[in-house]
CSV table of C-alpha atoms in Angstrom, one decimal:
chain,number,residue,atom,x,y,z
A,1,MET,CA,-18.8,-32.1,-16.5
A,2,ILE,CA,-16.2,-30.0,-15.0
A,3,LEU,CA,-15.0,-33.3,-13.2
A,4,ASP,CA,-14.8,-34.9,-16.3
A,5,ALA,CA,-12.4,-31.8,-17.5
A,6,VAL,CA,-10.2,-32.4,-14.6
A,7,ILE,CA,-9.7,-36.2,-15.3
A,8,ALA,CA,-9.0,-35.5,-18.8
A,9,ARG,CA,-6.1,-33.6,-18.1
A,10,THR,CA,-5.0,-35.4,-15.0
A,11,PHE,CA,-5.1,-38.1,-17.5
A,12,CYS,CA,-2.5,-36.2,-19.6
A,13,ILE,CA,0.4,-36.4,-16.9
A,14,GLU,CA,2.5,-39.1,-17.2
A,15,GLY,CA,3.3,-41.4,-14.2
A,16,VAL,CA,0.0,-40.3,-11.9
A,17,LEU,CA,-2.1,-42.5,-13.7
A,18,ALA,CA,-1.9,-44.9,-10.3
A,19,CYS,CA,-3.4,-42.3,-8.5
A,20,LEU,CA,-6.1,-41.1,-10.6
A,21,THR,CA,-8.8,-43.4,-8.9
A,22,VAL,CA,-7.8,-41.4,-5.4
A,23,ILE,CA,-7.7,-38.4,-6.8
A,24,PHE,CA,-10.8,-38.7,-9.0
A,25,THR,CA,-12.7,-39.8,-5.7
A,26,SER,CA,-11.2,-37.0,-3.3
A,27,VAL,CA,-12.3,-34.4,-6.1
A,28,ARG,CA,-15.7,-35.9,-5.7
A,29,HIS,CA,-16.1,-36.0,-2.2
A,30,HIS,CA,-14.4,-32.2,-1.6
A,31,THR,CA,-16.8,-30.8,-3.9
A,32,ARG,CA,-19.9,-32.4,-1.6
A,33,ARG,CA,-17.6,-30.7,1.0
A,34,LEU,CA,-16.8,-27.7,-0.8
A,35,TYR,CA,-20.9,-27.0,-1.5
A,36,SER,CA,-21.7,-27.4,2.4
A,37,MET,CA,-18.7,-25.2,3.0
A,38,LYS,CA,-20.2,-21.8,1.1
A,39,GLY,CA,-22.3,-20.7,3.5
A,40,ILE,CA,-19.2,-20.5,5.8
A,41,GLY,CA,-17.3,-17.6,4.4
A,42,GLY,CA,-21.0,-15.6,4.1
A,43,ASP,CA,-19.8,-14.0,0.8
A,44,ASN,CA,-20.7,-14.5,-2.8
A,45,SER,CA,-17.8,-16.1,-4.6
A,46,SER,CA,-17.5,-18.8,-7.2
A,47,GLY,CA,-17.6,-22.4,-5.7
A,48,LEU,CA,-14.4,-24.0,-6.1
A,49,CYS,CA,-15.7,-26.5,-8.9
A,50,SER,CA,-16.6,-23.7,-11.4
A,51,PRO,CA,-14.0,-23.3,-14.2
A,52,VAL,CA,-11.8,-20.1,-13.1
A,53,SER,CA,-12.5,-17.4,-15.6
A,54,ASP,CA,-12.5,-13.8,-15.9
A,55,ALA,CA,-15.6,-13.1,-14.6
A,56,ASP,CA,-14.4,-14.6,-11.4
A,57,LEU,CA,-11.6,-12.3,-11.4
A,58,HIS,CA,-14.2,-8.9,-10.6
A,59,VAL,CA,-15.1,-11.3,-7.6
A,60,LEU,CA,-12.6,-9.7,-5.0
A,61,PRO,CA,-12.0,-6.2,-6.2
A,62,SER,CA,-9.2,-5.4,-3.7
A,63,ILE,CA,-7.3,-8.2,-5.5
A,64,SER,CA,-5.9,-5.2,-8.4
A,65,MET,CA,-4.0,-7.4,-10.7
A,66,ARG,CA,-3.1,-4.2,-13.0
A,67,SER,CA,-1.9,-2.3,-10.4
A,68,GLU,CA,0.2,-5.0,-8.9
A,69,GLN,CA,1.9,-5.6,-11.8
A,70,LYS,CA,3.2,-2.0,-12.0
A,71,CYS,CA,5.5,-3.4,-8.6
A,72,LEU,CA,8.8,-3.3,-9.1
A,73,SER,CA,10.8,-6.8,-8.3
A,74,SER,CA,12.7,-5.0,-5.5
A,75,GLU,CA,9.1,-3.9,-3.7
A,76,VAL,CA,8.2,-7.6,-4.2
A,77,HIS,CA,11.5,-9.4,-2.9
A,78,SER,CA,12.3,-7.1,0.0
A,79,THR,CA,10.6,-8.5,2.8
A,80,PRO,CA,8.0,-6.3,4.6
A,81,GLU,CA,8.8,-5.7,8.4
A,82,ILE,CA,5.5,-7.6,9.2
A,83,GLU,CA,6.8,-10.9,7.7
A,84,LYS,CA,10.5,-10.4,9.5
A,85,LYS,CA,8.9,-9.5,12.9
A,86,TYR,CA,5.7,-11.7,12.7
A,87,VAL,CA,6.8,-14.5,10.6
A,88,HIS,CA,10.4,-15.1,10.3
A,89,ARG,CA,11.3,-14.2,14.2
A,90,VAL,CA,8.5,-16.1,15.7
A,91,TYR,CA,9.3,-18.9,13.9
A,92,ASP,CA,13.0,-18.8,14.7
A,93,ALA,CA,12.3,-18.1,18.5
A,94,ILE,CA,9.7,-21.1,18.3
A,95,ALA,CA,11.3,-23.3,16.0
A,96,PRO,CA,11.9,-26.2,18.7
A,97,HIS,CA,8.9,-26.0,20.1
A,98,PHE,CA,6.9,-25.9,16.7
A,99,SER,CA,8.5,-28.7,15.3
A,100,SER,CA,8.0,-30.9,18.2
A,101,THR,CA,3.8,-30.3,17.2
A,102,ARG,CA,3.9,-30.7,13.6
A,103,PHE,CA,4.5,-34.2,13.1
A,104,ALA,CA,0.9,-34.8,11.8
A,105,LYS,CA,1.0,-35.2,7.9
A,106,TRP,CA,-1.9,-34.4,5.6
A,107,PRO,CA,-2.9,-37.3,4.2
A,108,LYS,CA,-3.4,-35.2,1.1
A,109,VAL,CA,0.1,-33.9,0.8
A,110,GLN,CA,1.3,-37.3,1.0
A,111,MET,CA,-1.1,-38.8,-1.5
A,112,PHE,CA,0.3,-36.2,-3.9
A,113,LEU,CA,4.1,-37.3,-2.9
A,114,ASN,CA,3.2,-40.6,-3.3
A,115,SER,CA,2.3,-40.1,-6.3
A,116,LEU,CA,5.2,-39.0,-8.0
A,117,PRO,CA,7.2,-41.2,-10.4
A,118,ARG,CA,10.1,-43.0,-8.9
A,119,GLY,CA,13.4,-41.0,-9.3
A,120,SER,CA,11.5,-37.7,-9.1
A,121,LEU,CA,13.6,-34.8,-7.4
A,122,VAL,CA,10.9,-32.8,-4.9
A,123,LEU,CA,11.6,-29.4,-3.8
A,124,ASP,CA,9.7,-28.0,-0.9
A,125,ALA,CA,9.8,-24.0,-0.5
A,126,GLY,CA,9.0,-23.3,2.9
A,127,CYS,CA,9.6,-26.8,4.6
A,128,GLY,CA,9.3,-25.8,8.1
A,129,ASN,CA,10.5,-28.9,10.1
A,130,GLY,CA,10.8,-30.9,7.3
A,131,LYS,CA,7.8,-33.5,7.7
A,132,TYR,CA,7.6,-33.9,4.5
A,133,LEU,CA,10.7,-34.6,3.0
A,134,GLY,CA,12.1,-37.9,2.1
A,135,LEU,CA,8.1,-39.1,2.6
A,136,ASN,CA,8.3,-40.9,-0.4
A,137,SER,CA,11.8,-43.3,0.1
A,138,ASP,CA,11.2,-43.7,-3.8
A,139,CYS,CA,11.9,-39.5,-4.5
A,140,TYR,CA,14.9,-37.4,-3.6
A,141,PHE,CA,13.8,-34.1,-1.5
A,142,ILE,CA,15.6,-30.6,-1.3
A,143,GLY,CA,13.8,-28.4,1.2
A,144,CYS,CA,14.5,-24.6,1.7
A,145,ASP,CA,12.8,-22.5,5.0
A,146,ILE,CA,13.8,-18.7,5.4
A,147,SER,CA,14.2,-19.4,9.4
A,148,PRO,CA,17.1,-21.0,10.4
A,149,PRO,CA,16.5,-22.6,13.5
A,150,LEU,CA,14.1,-24.6,11.4
A,151,VAL,CA,16.7,-25.6,8.8
A,152,LYS,CA,18.7,-26.5,11.7
A,153,ILE,CA,16.0,-29.1,12.5
A,154,CYS,CA,15.7,-30.8,9.4
A,155,ALA,CA,19.5,-31.0,8.9
A,156,ASP,CA,19.8,-32.5,12.0
A,157,LYS,CA,17.0,-35.1,10.8
A,158,GLY,CA,19.8,-35.9,8.1
A,159,HIS,CA,17.4,-34.0,5.1
A,160,GLU,CA,19.4,-32.2,2.2
A,161,ILE,CA,18.1,-28.5,3.1
A,162,LEU,CA,19.2,-24.6,2.6
A,163,VAL,CA,18.6,-21.3,3.9
A,164,ALA,CA,16.2,-19.9,1.1
A,165,ASP,CA,13.2,-17.0,0.7
A,166,ALA,CA,10.0,-18.8,-1.3
A,167,VAL,CA,9.6,-15.5,-2.8
A,168,ASN,CA,13.1,-15.5,-4.4
A,169,LEU,CA,14.0,-19.0,-4.9
A,170,PRO,CA,17.8,-19.6,-5.5
A,171,TYR,CA,17.4,-22.3,-8.2
A,172,ARG,CA,17.8,-22.7,-11.8
A,173,THR,CA,14.5,-22.8,-13.7
A,174,GLY,CA,13.0,-26.3,-14.4
A,175,TYR,CA,15.4,-28.3,-12.2
A,176,SER,CA,13.0,-30.5,-10.5
A,177,ASP,CA,10.3,-32.5,-11.3
A,178,ALA,CA,7.8,-31.4,-9.0
A,179,ALA,CA,7.5,-28.8,-5.9
A,180,ILE,CA,5.3,-28.1,-2.5
A,181,SER,CA,4.1,-25.3,-1.1
A,182,ILE,CA,2.4,-26.3,2.2
A,183,ALA,CA,1.1,-23.5,4.3
A,184,VAL,CA,3.6,-21.1,3.2
A,185,LEU,CA,2.1,-18.5,1.2
A,186,HIS,CA,-0.7,-17.4,3.7
A,187,HIS,CA,2.8,-16.2,5.7
A,188,LEU,CA,3.4,-13.2,2.7
A,189,SER,CA,1.6,-10.1,3.7
A,190,THR,CA,1.0,-8.5,-0.1
A,191,GLU,CA,-0.7,-9.9,-3.0
A,192,SER,CA,2.2,-9.6,-5.2
A,193,ARG,CA,4.4,-11.7,-3.3
A,194,ARG,CA,1.8,-14.4,-2.7
A,195,ARG,CA,2.2,-14.4,-6.3
A,196,LYS,CA,5.8,-13.9,-7.1
A,197,ALA,CA,6.0,-17.1,-4.5
A,198,VAL,CA,3.7,-19.0,-7.1
A,199,ASP,CA,5.6,-17.6,-10.0
A,200,GLU,CA,8.6,-19.4,-8.4
A,201,LEU,CA,7.5,-22.9,-7.7
A,202,ILE,CA,6.1,-22.8,-11.2
A,203,ARG,CA,9.3,-21.4,-12.5
A,204,VAL,CA,11.8,-24.0,-10.7
A,205,VAL,CA,9.5,-27.6,-12.0
A,206,LYS,CA,9.8,-29.0,-15.3
A,207,THR,CA,7.8,-28.7,-18.3
A,208,GLY,CA,5.0,-31.1,-17.0
A,209,GLY,CA,6.1,-30.8,-13.6
A,210,LEU,CA,3.5,-30.8,-10.9
A,211,VAL,CA,2.9,-28.0,-7.9
A,212,LEU,CA,1.1,-28.7,-4.8
A,213,ILE,CA,0.1,-25.5,-3.0
A,214,THR,CA,-1.9,-25.4,0.3
A,215,VAL,CA,-3.2,-22.3,2.4
A,216,TRP,CA,-5.0,-21.9,5.4
A,217,ALA,CA,-8.9,-21.0,4.6
A,218,ARG,CA,-10.9,-18.2,6.2
A,219,GLU,CA,-13.3,-20.7,5.7
A,220,GLN,CA,-12.1,-22.9,9.1
A,221,GLU,CA,-13.9,-25.9,9.8
A,222,ASP,CA,-13.9,-25.0,13.4
A,223,ARG,CA,-15.4,-21.7,13.3
A,224,LEU,CA,-14.9,-20.7,16.5
A,225,LEU,CA,-10.9,-20.6,16.1
A,226,ILE,CA,-11.2,-17.5,14.7
A,227,ASN,CA,-12.7,-15.9,17.4
A,228,LYS,CA,-9.0,-16.6,19.3
A,229,TRP,CA,-7.2,-14.8,16.6
A,230,THR,CA,-6.6,-11.0,16.5
A,231,PRO,CA,-7.6,-9.3,13.4
A,232,LEU,CA,-4.8,-7.7,12.2
A,233,THR,CA,-6.1,-3.9,11.8
A,234,GLN,CA,-6.2,-3.0,15.2
A,235,LYS,CA,-3.1,-4.7,16.2
A,236,TYR,CA,-1.3,-3.2,13.1
A,237,LEU,CA,-2.7,0.0,13.8
A,238,GLU,CA,-1.1,0.0,17.1
A,239,GLU,CA,1.9,-1.4,16.0
A,240,TRP,CA,2.8,-0.1,12.6
A,241,ILE,CA,0.6,2.9,12.3
A,242,GLY,CA,0.6,4.4,16.1
A,243,PRO,CA,1.6,7.8,17.0
A,244,GLY,CA,4.8,6.2,18.6
A,245,SER,CA,5.5,4.9,15.3
A,246,PRO,CA,8.3,6.1,13.2
A,247,ARG,CA,6.3,6.0,9.8
A,248,VAL,CA,3.7,8.1,11.7
A,249,ARG,CA,5.8,10.7,12.8
A,250,ASN,CA,7.8,10.9,9.6
A,251,THR,CA,4.7,10.7,6.8
A,252,SER,CA,2.1,13.4,8.6
A,253,SER,CA,0.7,14.4,5.2
A,254,THR,CA,0.8,10.9,3.1
A,255,PHE,CA,-0.7,8.2,5.3
A,256,ALA,CA,0.5,5.1,3.3
A,257,LEU,CA,0.8,1.8,4.4
A,258,GLU,CA,3.8,1.4,2.2
A,259,SER,CA,4.8,-2.2,3.1
A,260,ILE,CA,1.6,-3.6,2.8
A,261,PRO,CA,-0.6,-2.3,-0.1
A,262,GLU,CA,-3.5,-4.4,-0.2
A,263,ILE,CA,-4.3,-3.5,2.9
A,264,ALA,CA,-4.2,0.3,2.5
A,265,GLU,CA,-6.3,-0.6,-0.7
A,266,ASN,CA,-9.0,-2.7,1.5
A,267,GLY,CA,-9.1,0.1,3.8
A,268,PRO,CA,-8.0,0.0,7.1
A,269,GLY,CA,-10.8,2.6,8.5
A,270,GLU,CA,-13.5,0.4,7.6
A,271,GLN,CA,-12.1,-2.7,9.0
A,272,SER,CA,-11.2,-1.1,12.4
A,273,ASN,CA,-15.0,-1.3,12.9
A,274,ASN,CA,-14.9,-4.9,13.1
A,275,PHE,CA,-13.6,-4.6,16.8
A,276,PRO,CA,-15.4,-4.0,19.5
A,277,ALA,CA,-12.4,-1.7,20.9
A,278,GLN,CA,-12.0,0.6,18.4
A,279,PRO,CA,-8.2,1.8,18.2
A,280,SER,CA,-7.2,5.3,19.9
A,281,ASN,CA,-8.6,8.3,18.6
A,282,VAL,CA,-5.5,10.0,17.0
A,283,VAL,CA,-5.1,7.2,15.2
A,284,SER,CA,-9.0,6.7,13.9
A,285,HIS,CA,-8.8,10.6,13.1
A,286,LYS,CA,-5.8,9.8,11.1
A,287,ILE,CA,-7.4,7.3,9.1
A,288,VAL,CA,-10.5,9.0,8.3
A,289,GLN,CA,-8.8,12.3,7.3
A,290,SER,CA,-6.6,10.1,5.0
A,291,ASN,CA,-9.8,8.6,3.5
A,292,SER,CA,-11.6,12.0,2.6
A,293,ARG,CA,-8.2,13.4,1.7
A,294,ASP,CA,-7.2,11.2,-0.9
A,295,GLY,CA,-10.6,10.4,-2.1
A,296,ASP,CA,-9.6,6.8,-3.2
A,297,GLN,CA,-12.6,4.9,-4.6
A,298,SER,CA,-11.0,1.7,-3.4
A,299,LEU,CA,-11.9,2.5,0.2
A,300,ALA,CA,-15.1,1.3,-0.1
A,301,PRO,CA,-18.3,2.2,2.0
A,302,LYS,CA,-18.5,0.3,5.4
A,303,THR,CA,-20.7,-2.6,4.7
A,304,GLU,CA,-21.3,-6.1,6.6
A,305,GLU,CA,-19.2,-7.8,3.7
A,306,ASP,CA,-16.4,-5.7,4.7
A,307,CYS,CA,-16.7,-7.3,8.4
A,308,ALA,CA,-16.7,-10.6,6.2
A,309,SER,CA,-13.6,-10.1,4.5
A,310,GLN,CA,-11.4,-10.0,7.1
A,311,GLN,CA,-8.4,-11.6,6.3
A,312,GLU,CA,-5.3,-10.0,8.3
A,313,TYR,CA,-4.7,-12.2,11.3
A,314,PHE,CA,-2.1,-12.1,14.0
A,315,VAL,CA,-2.7,-16.0,15.1
A,316,PRO,CA,-1.4,-17.0,18.3
A,317,TRP,CA,1.5,-19.2,19.1
A,318,HIS,CA,1.5,-20.5,22.8
A,319,LEU,CA,5.1,-21.7,23.9
A,320,PRO,CA,4.6,-22.7,27.7
A,321,TYR,CA,7.2,-21.7,30.0
A,322,HIS,CA,8.9,-24.8,30.6
A,323,ARG,CA,9.6,-24.7,26.7
A,324,ALA,CA,10.3,-20.8,26.6
A,325,GLU,CA,12.7,-21.0,29.8
A,326,VAL,CA,15.6,-23.5,27.9
A,327,SER,CA,15.0,-20.8,24.7
A,328,GLY,CA,17.3,-17.6,25.2
A,329,ALA,CA,15.0,-16.1,22.5
A,330,SER,CA,11.7,-15.8,24.4
A,331,ILE,CA,13.6,-14.0,27.0
A,332,SER,CA,14.8,-11.1,24.9
A,333,ALA,CA,11.5,-11.3,22.8
A,334,LEU,CA,9.7,-10.3,26.0
A,335,ALA,CA,12.2,-8.2,26.5
A,336,ASN,CA,11.3,-6.1,23.4
A,337,GLY,CA,7.7,-6.6,23.1
A,338,LEU,CA,7.6,-9.6,20.7
A,339,ALA,CA,6.4,-11.9,22.5
A,340,ARG,CA,3.6,-11.5,25.8
A,341,LYS,CA,3.2,-13.3,29.0
A,342,ASP,CA,0.1,-15.4,30.0
A,343,ASP,CA,0.0,-16.6,33.6
A,344,LYS,CA,-3.1,-18.3,33.2
A,345,LYS,CA,-2.0,-20.2,30.1
A,346,GLY,CA,1.0,-20.6,31.6
A,347,ALA,CA,2.8,-19.8,28.3
A,348,VAL,CA,4.7,-16.9,26.2
A,349,VAL,CA,2.4,-15.8,23.3
A,350,TYR,CA,3.8,-15.1,20.2
A,351,ASP,CA,1.5,-13.6,17.3
A,352,ARG,CA,2.2,-14.7,13.8
A,353,TYR,CA,1.0,-13.0,10.7
A,354,TYR,CA,-1.6,-14.7,8.6
A,355,HIS,CA,-3.4,-13.9,5.4
A,356,VAL,CA,-5.9,-16.4,5.3
A,357,PHE,CA,-7.6,-17.2,2.1
A,358,SER,CA,-10.9,-16.6,1.0
A,359,GLU,CA,-12.9,-19.3,-0.8
A,360,GLY,CA,-11.6,-19.2,-4.7
A,361,GLU,CA,-8.7,-16.5,-3.9
A,362,LEU,CA,-6.2,-19.2,-4.3
A,363,GLU,CA,-7.6,-20.0,-8.1
A,364,ARG,CA,-7.4,-16.4,-8.7
A,365,LEU,CA,-4.0,-16.3,-7.6
A,366,VAL,CA,-2.9,-18.7,-9.7
A,367,SER,CA,-4.8,-17.9,-12.8
A,368,SER,CA,-2.6,-14.6,-13.0
A,369,VAL,CA,0.6,-16.8,-13.3
A,370,ASN,CA,1.7,-17.8,-17.0
A,371,GLY,CA,2.4,-21.0,-17.9
A,372,ALA,CA,0.6,-23.5,-15.5
A,373,VAL,CA,-3.1,-25.0,-15.2
A,374,ILE,CA,-5.0,-26.1,-12.1
A,375,VAL,CA,-5.1,-30.1,-12.4
A,376,ASP,CA,-6.8,-30.6,-9.4
A,377,ARG,CA,-8.2,-28.1,-6.4
A,378,PHE,CA,-10.0,-29.3,-2.9
A,379,TYR,CA,-10.6,-28.3,0.6
A,380,ASP,CA,-8.9,-30.3,3.2
A,381,LYS,CA,-8.4,-29.7,7.3
A,382,SER,CA,-9.0,-26.0,6.8
A,383,ASN,CA,-7.0,-25.1,3.8
A,384,TRP,CA,-7.8,-24.4,0.4
A,385,CYS,CA,-5.0,-26.9,-2.2
A,386,ILE,CA,-4.5,-26.9,-5.5
A,387,ILE,CA,-2.1,-29.1,-7.9
A,388,LEU,CA,-0.7,-27.2,-11.0
A,389,GLU,CA,0.9,-28.9,-14.0
A,390,LYS,CA,3.4,-26.3,-15.6
A,391,THR,CA,2.6,-26.1,-19.4
A,392,SER,CA,5.6,-24.1,-20.9
B,1,MET,CA,25.1,-29.6,0.9
B,2,ARG,CA,25.3,-32.4,-2.0
B,3,LEU,CA,26.8,-31.8,-5.4
B,4,LEU,CA,23.0,-32.2,-6.7
B,5,THR,CA,22.1,-28.9,-5.2
B,6,HIS,CA,24.8,-27.3,-5.9
B,7,ASN,CA,23.8,-28.4,-9.3
B,8,MET,CA,21.1,-26.8,-9.0
B,9,LEU,CA,21.5,-23.2,-7.2
B,10,SER,CA,22.2,-20.2,-9.1
B,11,SER,CA,23.0,-16.7,-7.3
B,12,ASN,CA,19.9,-14.9,-7.7
B,13,ILE,CA,21.3,-11.1,-6.7
B,14,LYS,CA,19.8,-8.6,-8.3
B,15,GLY,CA,21.2,-7.3,-11.8
B,16,VAL,CA,23.3,-10.9,-11.9
B,17,THR,CA,22.1,-12.4,-15.6
B,18,ASN,CA,24.1,-15.8,-14.7
B,19,GLY,CA,24.5,-16.9,-11.1
B,20,PHE,CA,25.9,-20.6,-12.2
B,21,PRO,CA,27.4,-22.6,-11.5
B,22,LEU,CA,28.5,-21.1,-8.0
B,23,LEU,CA,32.3,-21.8,-7.4
B,24,ILE,CA,33.0,-23.6,-4.3
B,25,GLU,CA,35.4,-22.8,-1.5
B,26,VAL,CA,36.1,-25.8,0.5
B,27,GLU,CA,36.8,-26.1,4.2
B,28,LYS,CA,35.7,-29.5,5.1
B,29,VAL,CA,33.9,-32.5,2.9
B,30,VAL,CA,32.6,-35.4,4.2
B,31,GLU,CA,31.4,-38.4,2.5
B,32,LYS,CA,27.7,-40.3,3.3
B,33,GLN,CA,26.8,-43.3,1.9
B,34,VAL,CA,23.5,-43.1,0.3
B,35,ASP,CA,21.4,-45.9,-1.4
B,36,PHE,CA,21.2,-46.4,-5.1
B,37,ASN,CA,18.6,-45.2,-6.8
B,38,GLU,CA,19.2,-45.8,-10.3
B,39,ASP,CA,15.9,-44.3,-11.9
B,40,PHE,CA,16.5,-41.0,-10.0
B,41,LEU,CA,20.3,-41.2,-11.5
B,42,ARG,CA,18.5,-41.5,-15.2
B,43,ASN,CA,16.1,-39.1,-14.3
B,44,MET,CA,18.8,-36.0,-13.2
B,45,PHE,CA,21.3,-36.8,-15.7
B,46,PRO,CA,19.3,-35.0,-18.8
B,47,LYS,CA,19.0,-32.1,-16.5
B,48,ILE,CA,23.0,-32.0,-15.1
B,49,GLU,CA,24.9,-29.6,-16.3
B,50,TRP,CA,27.8,-32.3,-16.4
B,51,LYS,CA,30.4,-29.8,-16.5
B,52,ALA,CA,29.4,-28.0,-13.4
B,53,LEU,CA,29.7,-31.6,-12.0
B,54,VAL,CA,32.9,-32.5,-13.0
B,55,GLU,CA,34.6,-28.9,-11.8
B,56,ALA,CA,32.4,-29.2,-8.4
B,57,SER,CA,33.5,-32.6,-7.4
B,58,ARG,CA,37.3,-32.1,-8.5
B,59,THR,CA,37.1,-29.4,-5.9
B,60,MET,CA,35.6,-31.4,-4.0
B,61,GLY,CA,38.7,-33.9,-4.3
B,62,TYR,CA,37.0,-36.6,-6.0
B,63,THR,CA,38.6,-36.8,-9.8
B,64,GLU,CA,36.6,-39.7,-11.2
B,65,LEU,CA,34.1,-38.7,-13.1
B,66,PRO,CA,34.5,-38.5,-17.0
B,67,GLU,CA,35.0,-35.3,-18.4
B,68,ASN,CA,32.2,-35.8,-21.0
B,69,ALA,CA,29.1,-37.7,-20.5
B,70,GLU,CA,26.4,-39.0,-22.8
B,71,SER,CA,22.9,-40.7,-22.1
B,72,SER,CA,24.5,-44.1,-23.6
B,73,MET,CA,27.0,-44.1,-20.6
B,74,LEU,CA,24.1,-44.8,-18.2
B,75,ASP,CA,23.8,-48.4,-19.3
B,76,SER,CA,27.5,-48.8,-17.5
B,77,ASP,CA,27.1,-49.9,-14.0
B,78,GLU,CA,30.5,-48.4,-13.3
B,79,PHE,CA,29.4,-44.7,-14.6
B,80,LEU,CA,26.4,-45.0,-12.7
B,81,ARG,CA,28.2,-45.7,-9.3
B,82,LYS,CA,30.4,-42.6,-9.8
B,83,PHE,CA,27.7,-40.4,-11.0
B,84,HIS,CA,25.9,-41.6,-7.7
B,85,HIS,CA,28.9,-40.8,-5.6
B,86,ALA,CA,29.4,-37.5,-7.0
B,87,LEU,CA,25.8,-36.3,-7.3
B,88,ILE,CA,24.9,-37.6,-3.5
B,89,GLU,CA,27.6,-38.7,-1.1
B,90,LEU,CA,29.8,-36.1,-1.6
B,91,HIS,CA,29.1,-33.2,1.0
B,92,LEU,CA,30.4,-29.9,1.1
B,93,GLU,CA,30.1,-29.8,5.2
B,94,GLU,CA,31.8,-26.4,6.0
B,95,GLY,CA,32.5,-23.6,3.3
B,96,ALA,CA,31.1,-20.8,1.0
B,97,LEU,CA,29.5,-20.8,-2.5
B,98,VAL,CA,30.7,-17.9,-4.6
B,99,CYS,CA,28.5,-16.1,-7.1
B,100,PRO,CA,30.5,-16.4,-10.2
B,101,GLU,CA,29.4,-12.5,-11.3
B,102,THR,CA,29.5,-10.6,-7.9
B,103,GLY,CA,32.2,-12.6,-6.0
B,104,ARG,CA,29.4,-12.6,-3.1
B,105,LYS,CA,29.8,-15.4,-0.9
B,106,PHE,CA,27.3,-17.3,0.5
B,107,PRO,CA,28.2,-19.5,3.6
B,108,VAL,CA,27.9,-23.2,4.1
B,109,ASN,CA,28.1,-24.0,7.6
B,110,LYS,CA,27.4,-27.7,9.0
B,111,GLY,CA,26.1,-28.6,5.4
B,112,ILE,CA,23.2,-26.3,5.3
B,113,PRO,CA,24.1,-23.2,2.6
B,114,ASN,CA,22.7,-20.0,3.4
B,115,MET,CA,21.2,-18.2,0.4
B,116,LEU,CA,19.6,-15.4,1.9
B,117,LEU,CA,19.9,-12.2,0.0
B,118,HIS,CA,20.7,-8.8,2.0
B,119,GLU,CA,18.1,-6.1,1.3
B,120,ASP,CA,20.5,-4.2,-1.1
B,121,GLU,CA,20.7,-7.4,-3.1
B,122,VAL,CA,17.0,-8.2,-4.2
């Protein structure tokens, strides 16, 4: 029945009739797949094929709409330090190597782009090395990314490209026919910034225009992969609120992770229990104190579900020594602690910040954005994906 | 940067109410031949701010576009060719885009506009 609704809505969209059968088939395929995925996440969040209702909004209490809405635009727009250091600077440093490994095009993205009417203008917000720019030769593409070295790689391939922030696109409203955001939102460190990026994608397409968003899933196909990542809290504590951090030195009485409110909401205290190696006593003590002093109800009791709810990670990027040597960026990155050496692997290791999306989270995120409806959603290659249509 | 992109770009500095169109400071213009796609031109025409395109193309040294345009002109092959040339064959290779309200310059180097804002502009 729900599939029927998806199909009915898809029928209303001009120009995608040709791909309808394909989408229908893929939705069915992924529906089966999704249900089989349910056990992996270990939570009780709603299945992807359930309609997104108000009830779903209560599944993840850590996503607090009301408090988010109070955020001033400047708080949303200004880039938190963690993104500057563990996303922007890392991609700047690894750009050529990253690009040389990013050539495989996801079939679902390809299918979406090939379904667009001839002559469409397509915006790619956070285009990386531009592997999807120009994919459909009947359409016209403009890409942007926040990393100048990645943008330069796109320009060298002859793509139309600019340096811009996906959270604050410098584009007129309603100008493009479609927009894509491929593997971008998971690099934004707050709920409000992720929602603003969705807002922007909707804003820049015309009424009736389609937006494809894909994000990394917490429910990875290869479950062992997650073991190779560093859950954020421990590293976060060391890096951002450790004894040496200016933030701790300056804010002894009101401990707060100002740049990442959701993490504060989730409660760094209980999340730190996810790690075999506890952070230093000093830091743990501070958190416990803060926890009890504030009496914050959002800092839920420690449960097993909290462990399963880990979504903030550092994901390593191994830059082989022979690639690093040609890049002066790695020398300075090693010198200032942005990267470390792994002699066993013969690589300079960078950490990239990720907020991996739980099942249903992307739906909840886009449901809070006005003026768009979900026309398709699916799981593909360890990514949650969604297609929106702008309605007004 | 093509004029298609210029026609889409708008200054998004905090407090700016009308950041469009950005003024163009030209240091170097290049022309690159692009395959003609009539569907694309017809699709884009209603969305193009024509006056801004005419002004921008003149700044770039191309003066063939008519002052005003309406959709019936899309039936003229000559018009389509000029529209095509101005929209996607002219490139600002070096120069700057200037916010019409604040005068803030966004540099364009090697054909790439840098539209990132400073901390105090967001």
